[in-house]
PDB file of C-alpha atoms and ligand atoms in Angstrom:
ATOM      1  CA  MET H  14     -21.683 -59.258  42.201  1.00  0.00           C
ATOM      2  CA  CYS H  15     -23.789 -61.057  39.706  1.00  0.00           C
ATOM      3  CA  ASP H  16     -23.719 -59.100  36.497  1.00  0.00           C
ATOM      4  CA  VAL H  17     -24.698 -61.445  33.720  1.00  0.00           C
ATOM      5  CA  ILE H  18     -27.686 -63.643  33.351  1.00  0.00           C
ATOM      6  CA  THR H  19     -28.119 -65.157  29.922  1.00  0.00           C
ATOM      7  CA  PHE H  20     -30.773 -67.418  28.561  1.00  0.00           C
ATOM      8  CA  GLY H  21     -29.178 -70.160  26.488  1.00  0.00           C
ATOM      9  CA  LYS H  22     -30.933 -71.054  23.300  1.00  0.00           C
ATOM     10  CA  GLY H  23     -32.504 -74.481  23.303  1.00  0.00           C
ATOM     11  CA  GLY H  24     -31.197 -75.074  26.788  1.00  0.00           C
ATOM     12  CA  ASP H  25     -33.915 -77.384  28.039  1.00  0.00           C
ATOM     13  CA  VAL H  26     -32.369 -79.046  31.077  1.00  0.00           C
ATOM     14  CA  THR H  27     -34.538 -82.088  30.705  1.00  0.00           C
ATOM     15  CA  GLN H  28     -33.504 -82.811  27.147  1.00  0.00           C
ATOM     16  CA  ASP H  29     -31.620 -86.006  26.628  1.00  0.00           C
ATOM     17  CA  ALA H  30     -28.166 -84.797  25.794  1.00  0.00           C
ATOM     18  CA  HIS H  31     -25.791 -87.433  27.070  1.00  0.00           C
ATOM     19  CA  GLN H  32     -25.937 -90.350  24.709  1.00  0.00           C
ATOM     20  CA  ILE H  33     -22.296 -90.408  23.729  1.00  0.00           C
ATOM     21  CA  ASP H  34     -19.500 -92.497  25.151  1.00  0.00           C
ATOM     22  CA  PRO H  35     -17.183 -90.816  27.632  1.00  0.00           C
ATOM     23  CA  PRO H  36     -14.323 -89.265  25.697  1.00  0.00           C
ATOM     24  CA  SER H  37     -11.047 -91.136  25.708  1.00  0.00           C
ATOM     25  CA  PRO H  38      -7.648 -89.768  24.687  1.00  0.00           C
ATOM     26  CA  GLY H  39      -7.179 -92.586  22.175  1.00  0.00           C
ATOM     27  CA  GLY H  40     -10.213 -91.618  20.137  1.00  0.00           C
ATOM     28  CA  ASP H  41     -13.425 -93.574  19.923  1.00  0.00           C
ATOM     29  CA  LYS H  42     -12.193 -96.766  18.306  1.00  0.00           C
ATOM     30  CA  GLY H  43     -13.476 -99.859  20.044  1.00  0.00           C
ATOM     31  CA  HIS H  44     -16.520 -98.167  21.611  1.00  0.00           C
ATOM     32  CA  LYS H  45     -19.943 -99.099  20.426  1.00  0.00           C
ATOM     33  CA  SER H  46     -21.061 -96.407  18.050  1.00  0.00           C
ATOM     34  CA  PRO H  47     -23.589 -93.785  19.149  1.00  0.00           C
ATOM     35  CA  PRO H  48     -26.113 -92.616  16.541  1.00  0.00           C
ATOM     36  CA  PRO H  49     -24.622 -90.767  13.556  1.00  0.00           C
ATOM     37  CA  GLY H  50     -24.251 -87.059  14.272  1.00  0.00           C
ATOM     38  CA  ARG H  51     -23.760 -87.693  17.986  1.00  0.00           C
ATOM     39  CA  ARG H  52     -20.267 -89.105  17.762  1.00  0.00           C
ATOM     40  CA  LEU H  53     -17.269 -87.490  19.382  1.00  0.00           C
ATOM     41  CA  THR H  54     -15.316 -87.353  16.125  1.00  0.00           C
ATOM     42  CA  PRO H  55     -11.539 -86.740  16.162  1.00  0.00           C
ATOM     43  CA  ALA H  56     -12.113 -83.071  15.214  1.00  0.00           C
ATOM     44  CA  ARG H  57     -14.573 -82.585  18.095  1.00  0.00           C
ATOM     45  CA  GLN H  58     -12.263 -84.486  20.455  1.00  0.00           C
ATOM     46  CA  ARG H  59      -9.350 -82.171  19.556  1.00  0.00           C
ATOM     47  CA  VAL H  60     -11.395 -79.068  20.443  1.00  0.00           C
ATOM     48  CA  LEU H  61     -12.469 -80.697  23.719  1.00  0.00           C
ATOM     49  CA  ASP H  62      -8.847 -81.664  24.504  1.00  0.00           C
ATOM     50  CA  VAL H  63      -7.686 -78.069  23.949  1.00  0.00           C
ATOM     51  CA  LEU H  64     -10.304 -76.780  26.407  1.00  0.00           C
ATOM     52  CA  ARG H  65      -9.490 -79.487  28.957  1.00  0.00           C
ATOM     53  CA  ALA H  66      -5.794 -78.619  28.732  1.00  0.00           C
ATOM     54  CA  ALA H  67      -6.476 -74.992  29.705  1.00  0.00           C
ATOM     55  CA  PRO H  68      -5.085 -74.403  33.215  1.00  0.00           C
ATOM     56  CA  GLN H  69      -7.493 -74.206  36.187  1.00  0.00           C
ATOM     57  CA  GLY H  70     -10.615 -74.346  34.084  1.00  0.00           C
ATOM     58  CA  HIS H  71      -9.719 -71.171  32.218  1.00  0.00           C
ATOM     59  CA  ALA H  72     -12.059 -70.177  29.454  1.00  0.00           C
ATOM     60  CA  LEU H  73     -10.753 -69.866  25.902  1.00  0.00           C
ATOM     61  CA  GLY H  74     -12.179 -67.771  23.108  1.00  0.00           C
ATOM     62  CA  ALA H  75     -12.801 -69.369  19.724  1.00  0.00           C
ATOM     63  CA  TYR H  76      -9.710 -67.612  18.351  1.00  0.00           C
ATOM     64  CA  ASP H  77      -7.523 -69.016  21.176  1.00  0.00           C
ATOM     65  CA  ILE H  78      -8.850 -72.497  20.430  1.00  0.00           C
ATOM     66  CA  LEU H  79      -8.095 -72.053  16.731  1.00  0.00           C
ATOM     67  CA  GLU H  80      -4.538 -70.880  17.491  1.00  0.00           C
ATOM     68  CA  ARG H  81      -3.859 -73.850  19.764  1.00  0.00           C
ATOM     69  CA  LEU H  82      -5.206 -76.305  17.200  1.00  0.00           C
ATOM     70  CA  ALA H  83      -3.065 -74.672  14.501  1.00  0.00           C
ATOM     71  CA  GLY H  84      -0.039 -75.072  16.785  1.00  0.00           C
ATOM     72  CA  GLN H  85      -0.658 -78.821  16.925  1.00  0.00           C
ATOM     73  CA  GLY H  86      -0.562 -79.141  13.116  1.00  0.00           C
ATOM     74  CA  PRO H  87      -0.951 -80.409  10.484  1.00  0.00           C
ATOM     75  CA  GLY H  88      -2.640 -77.532   8.734  1.00  0.00           C
ATOM     76  CA  ARG H  89      -4.903 -74.889  10.121  1.00  0.00           C
ATOM     77  CA  PRO H  90      -8.512 -75.857  10.918  1.00  0.00           C
ATOM     78  CA  ALA H  91     -11.290 -73.777   9.368  1.00  0.00           C
ATOM     79  CA  PRO H  92     -12.989 -71.460  11.891  1.00  0.00           C
ATOM     80  CA  MET H  93     -16.392 -72.900  10.913  1.00  0.00           C
ATOM     81  CA  SER H  94     -15.274 -76.401  11.849  1.00  0.00           C
ATOM     82  CA  VAL H  95     -14.229 -75.149  15.285  1.00  0.00           C
ATOM     83  CA  TYR H  96     -17.601 -73.425  15.794  1.00  0.00           C
ATOM     84  CA  ARG H  97     -19.452 -76.540  14.674  1.00  0.00           C
ATOM     85  CA  ALA H  98     -17.425 -78.677  17.084  1.00  0.00           C
ATOM     86  CA  LEU H  99     -18.172 -76.208  19.908  1.00  0.00           C
ATOM     87  CA  ASP H 100     -21.900 -76.326  19.088  1.00  0.00           C
ATOM     88  CA  PHE H 101     -21.828 -80.100  19.321  1.00  0.00           C
ATOM     89  CA  LEU H 102     -19.832 -80.134  22.579  1.00  0.00           C
ATOM     90  CA  MET H 103     -22.217 -77.593  24.155  1.00  0.00           C
ATOM     91  CA  THR H 104     -25.272 -79.614  23.133  1.00  0.00           C
ATOM     92  CA  GLU H 105     -23.716 -82.668  24.760  1.00  0.00           C
ATOM     93  CA  GLY H 106     -22.988 -80.752  27.979  1.00  0.00           C
ATOM     94  CA  LEU H 107     -19.219 -81.311  27.638  1.00  0.00           C
ATOM     95  CA  VAL H 108     -18.450 -77.620  27.129  1.00  0.00           C
ATOM     96  CA  HIS H 109     -20.177 -74.449  28.339  1.00  0.00           C
ATOM     97  CA  ARG H 110     -20.173 -70.969  26.851  1.00  0.00           C
ATOM     98  CA  LEU H 111     -19.505 -67.970  29.078  1.00  0.00           C
ATOM     99  CA  ALA H 112     -21.463 -65.059  27.673  1.00  0.00           C
ATOM    100  CA  SER H 113     -19.638 -62.392  29.678  1.00  0.00           C
ATOM    101  CA  LEU H 114     -16.238 -63.500  28.312  1.00  0.00           C
ATOM    102  CA  ASN H 115     -17.472 -64.721  24.923  1.00  0.00           C
ATOM    103  CA  ALA H 116     -15.413 -67.822  25.686  1.00  0.00           C
ATOM    104  CA  PHE H 117     -15.761 -71.530  26.279  1.00  0.00           C
ATOM    105  CA  VAL H 118     -14.837 -73.809  29.168  1.00  0.00           C
ATOM    106  CA  ALA H 119     -14.723 -77.605  29.506  1.00  0.00           C
ATOM    107  CA  CYS H 120     -17.268 -78.953  31.993  1.00  0.00           C
ATOM    108  CA  PRO H 121     -15.383 -80.364  35.018  1.00  0.00           C
ATOM    109  CA  HIS H 122     -18.004 -83.090  35.536  1.00  0.00           C
ATOM    110  CA  PRO H 123     -19.213 -84.078  32.065  1.00  0.00           C
ATOM    111  CA  ASP H 124     -20.647 -87.419  33.219  1.00  0.00           C
ATOM    112  CA  THR H 125     -23.424 -85.951  35.367  1.00  0.00           C
ATOM    113  CA  GLY H 126     -25.815 -85.634  32.447  1.00  0.00           C
ATOM    114  CA  PRO H 127     -27.678 -82.470  31.460  1.00  0.00           C
ATOM    115  CA  HIS H 128     -27.266 -79.869  34.148  1.00  0.00           C
ATOM    116  CA  ALA H 129     -27.785 -76.187  34.886  1.00  0.00           C
ATOM    117  CA  PRO H 130     -24.398 -74.651  35.664  1.00  0.00           C
ATOM    118  CA  GLN H 131     -23.547 -71.292  37.170  1.00  0.00           C
ATOM    119  CA  PHE H 132     -20.083 -69.760  36.995  1.00  0.00           C
ATOM    120  CA  LEU H 133     -17.798 -67.846  39.318  1.00  0.00           C
ATOM    121  CA  ILE H 134     -15.281 -65.976  37.167  1.00  0.00           C
ATOM    122  CA  CYS H 135     -12.126 -64.417  38.620  1.00  0.00           C
ATOM    123  CA  ARG H 136     -11.635 -60.986  37.071  1.00  0.00           C
ATOM    124  CA  SER H 137      -7.903 -61.100  37.815  1.00  0.00           C
ATOM    125  CA  CYS H 138      -6.700 -64.543  36.616  1.00  0.00           C
ATOM    126  CA  ARG H 139      -9.848 -65.518  34.667  1.00  0.00           C
ATOM    127  CA  ALA H 140     -10.155 -68.833  36.520  1.00  0.00           C
ATOM    128  CA  VAL H 141     -13.656 -70.241  36.122  1.00  0.00           C
ATOM    129  CA  ILE H 142     -15.367 -72.238  38.857  1.00  0.00           C
ATOM    130  CA  GLU H 143     -18.462 -74.149  37.821  1.00  0.00           C
ATOM    131  CA  GLN H 144     -21.199 -74.699  40.383  1.00  0.00           C
ATOM    132  CA  ASP H 145     -24.632 -76.245  40.443  1.00  0.00           C
ATOM    133  CA  GLY H 146     -26.915 -73.486  39.227  1.00  0.00           C
ATOM    134  CA  ALA H 147     -30.154 -75.457  39.563  1.00  0.00           C
ATOM    135  CA  PRO H 148     -31.453 -73.628  42.692  1.00  0.00           C
ATOM    136  CA  VAL H 149     -30.886 -70.195  41.128  1.00  0.00           C
ATOM    137  CA  THR H 150     -32.278 -71.310  37.771  1.00  0.00           C
ATOM    138  CA  HIS H 151     -35.362 -72.592  39.574  1.00  0.00           C
ATOM    139  CA  LEU H 152     -35.895 -69.252  41.335  1.00  0.00           C
ATOM    140  CA  LEU H 153     -35.424 -67.277  38.106  1.00  0.00           C
ATOM    141  CA  SER H 154     -37.879 -69.494  36.227  1.00  0.00           C
ATOM    142  CA  ALA H 155     -40.462 -69.044  38.983  1.00  0.00           C
ATOM    143  CA  ALA H 156     -39.912 -65.266  38.947  1.00  0.00           C
ATOM    144  CA  ALA H 157     -40.316 -65.199  35.163  1.00  0.00           C
ATOM    145  CA  ARG H 158     -43.533 -67.224  35.370  1.00  0.00           C
ATOM    146  CA  ALA H 159     -44.828 -64.870  38.057  1.00  0.00           C
ATOM    147  CA  SER H 160     -44.377 -62.035  35.556  1.00  0.00           C
ATOM    148  CA  ASP H 161     -46.085 -64.075  32.851  1.00  0.00           C
ATOM    149  CA  PHE H 162     -42.793 -64.156  30.926  1.00  0.00           C
ATOM    150  CA  LEU H 163     -41.569 -67.117  28.898  1.00  0.00           C
ATOM    151  CA  PRO H 164     -37.726 -67.341  28.802  1.00  0.00           C
ATOM    152  CA  ASP H 165     -36.135 -68.706  25.610  1.00  0.00           C
ATOM    153  CA  GLY H 166     -34.069 -71.180  27.555  1.00  0.00           C
ATOM    154  CA  ARG H 167     -32.705 -71.731  30.996  1.00  0.00           C
ATOM    155  CA  ALA H 168     -30.913 -68.930  32.795  1.00  0.00           C
ATOM    156  CA  VAL H 169     -27.145 -69.140  33.235  1.00  0.00           C
ATOM    157  CA  VAL H 170     -25.718 -66.961  35.997  1.00  0.00           C
ATOM    158  CA  GLU H 171     -22.140 -65.663  35.742  1.00  0.00           C
ATOM    159  CA  VAL H 172     -20.674 -64.029  38.835  1.00  0.00           C
ATOM    160  CA  ASP H 173     -17.596 -61.761  38.630  1.00  0.00           C
ATOM    161  CA  GLY H 174     -15.182 -61.550  41.539  1.00  0.00           C
ATOM    162  CA  LEU H 175     -11.795 -62.591  42.882  1.00  0.00           C
ATOM    163  CA  CYS H 176     -10.702 -66.186  43.520  1.00  0.00           C
ATOM    164  CA  ALA H 177      -9.015 -67.184  46.796  1.00  0.00           C
ATOM    165  CA  HIS H 178      -5.609 -67.315  45.120  1.00  0.00           C
ATOM    166  CA  CYS H 179      -5.837 -63.779  43.734  1.00  0.00           C
ATOM    167  CA  ARG H 180      -7.245 -62.395  47.008  1.00  0.00           C
ATOM    168  CA  ALA H 181      -4.279 -63.886  48.892  1.00  0.00           C
ATOM    169  CA  ARG H 182      -1.880 -62.358  46.357  1.00  0.00           C
ATOM    170  CA  GLU H 183      -3.526 -58.945  46.702  1.00  0.00           C
ATOM    171  CA  SER H 184      -3.383 -58.972  50.498  1.00  0.00           C
ATOM    172  CA  ASP H 185       0.320 -60.010  50.352  1.00  0.00           C
ATOM    173  CA  ARG H 186       0.983 -57.009  48.166  1.00  0.00           C
ATOM    174  CA  GLU H 187      -0.810 -54.653  50.540  1.00  0.00           C
ATOM    175  CA  GLN H 188       1.353 -55.713  53.505  1.00  0.00           C
TER     176      GLN H 188
HETATM  177 ZN1   ZN P  24     -20.980 -78.443  33.518  1.00  0.00          ZN
HETATM  178 ZN1   ZN P  25      -7.959 -65.438  40.352  1.00  0.00          ZN
END
């Protein structure tokens, strides 16, 4: 069942949002520098690394991210710096926000450029599967136009359900 459709602010799919170098674990030394303000700084890279380390594309809330960063030391990052890093990573299409979970997930294919994702979210294990949401987004935009309605951004569809792994586990239990 599809239960959440959100309209992301400023989410123009056509906007040029992929001008940074692909992230590398060793930081961005040696790459040619993107424009100031668009760089994947070490602080932004750390937030991205935490999300990429989450198992099976699981989404993490801002507090979970903060806790994991604090566990890496030294010192505890300020919550604002984590939110700012997340804002940057979302603008660049490297991270997506899941409205229904109030959580964030690393994009599994960050090199495709700006895209319109949709998400399948397992209600049991919270695994998140990202899919191409362009066809659905297209339909929703057309429907909105037909009603003479101007959405604030592009629609993001989040679908709740059970992943294959959890369905198999449930049917094992029933036998
Ligand atoms: Zn994505
Ligand atoms: Zn599951």
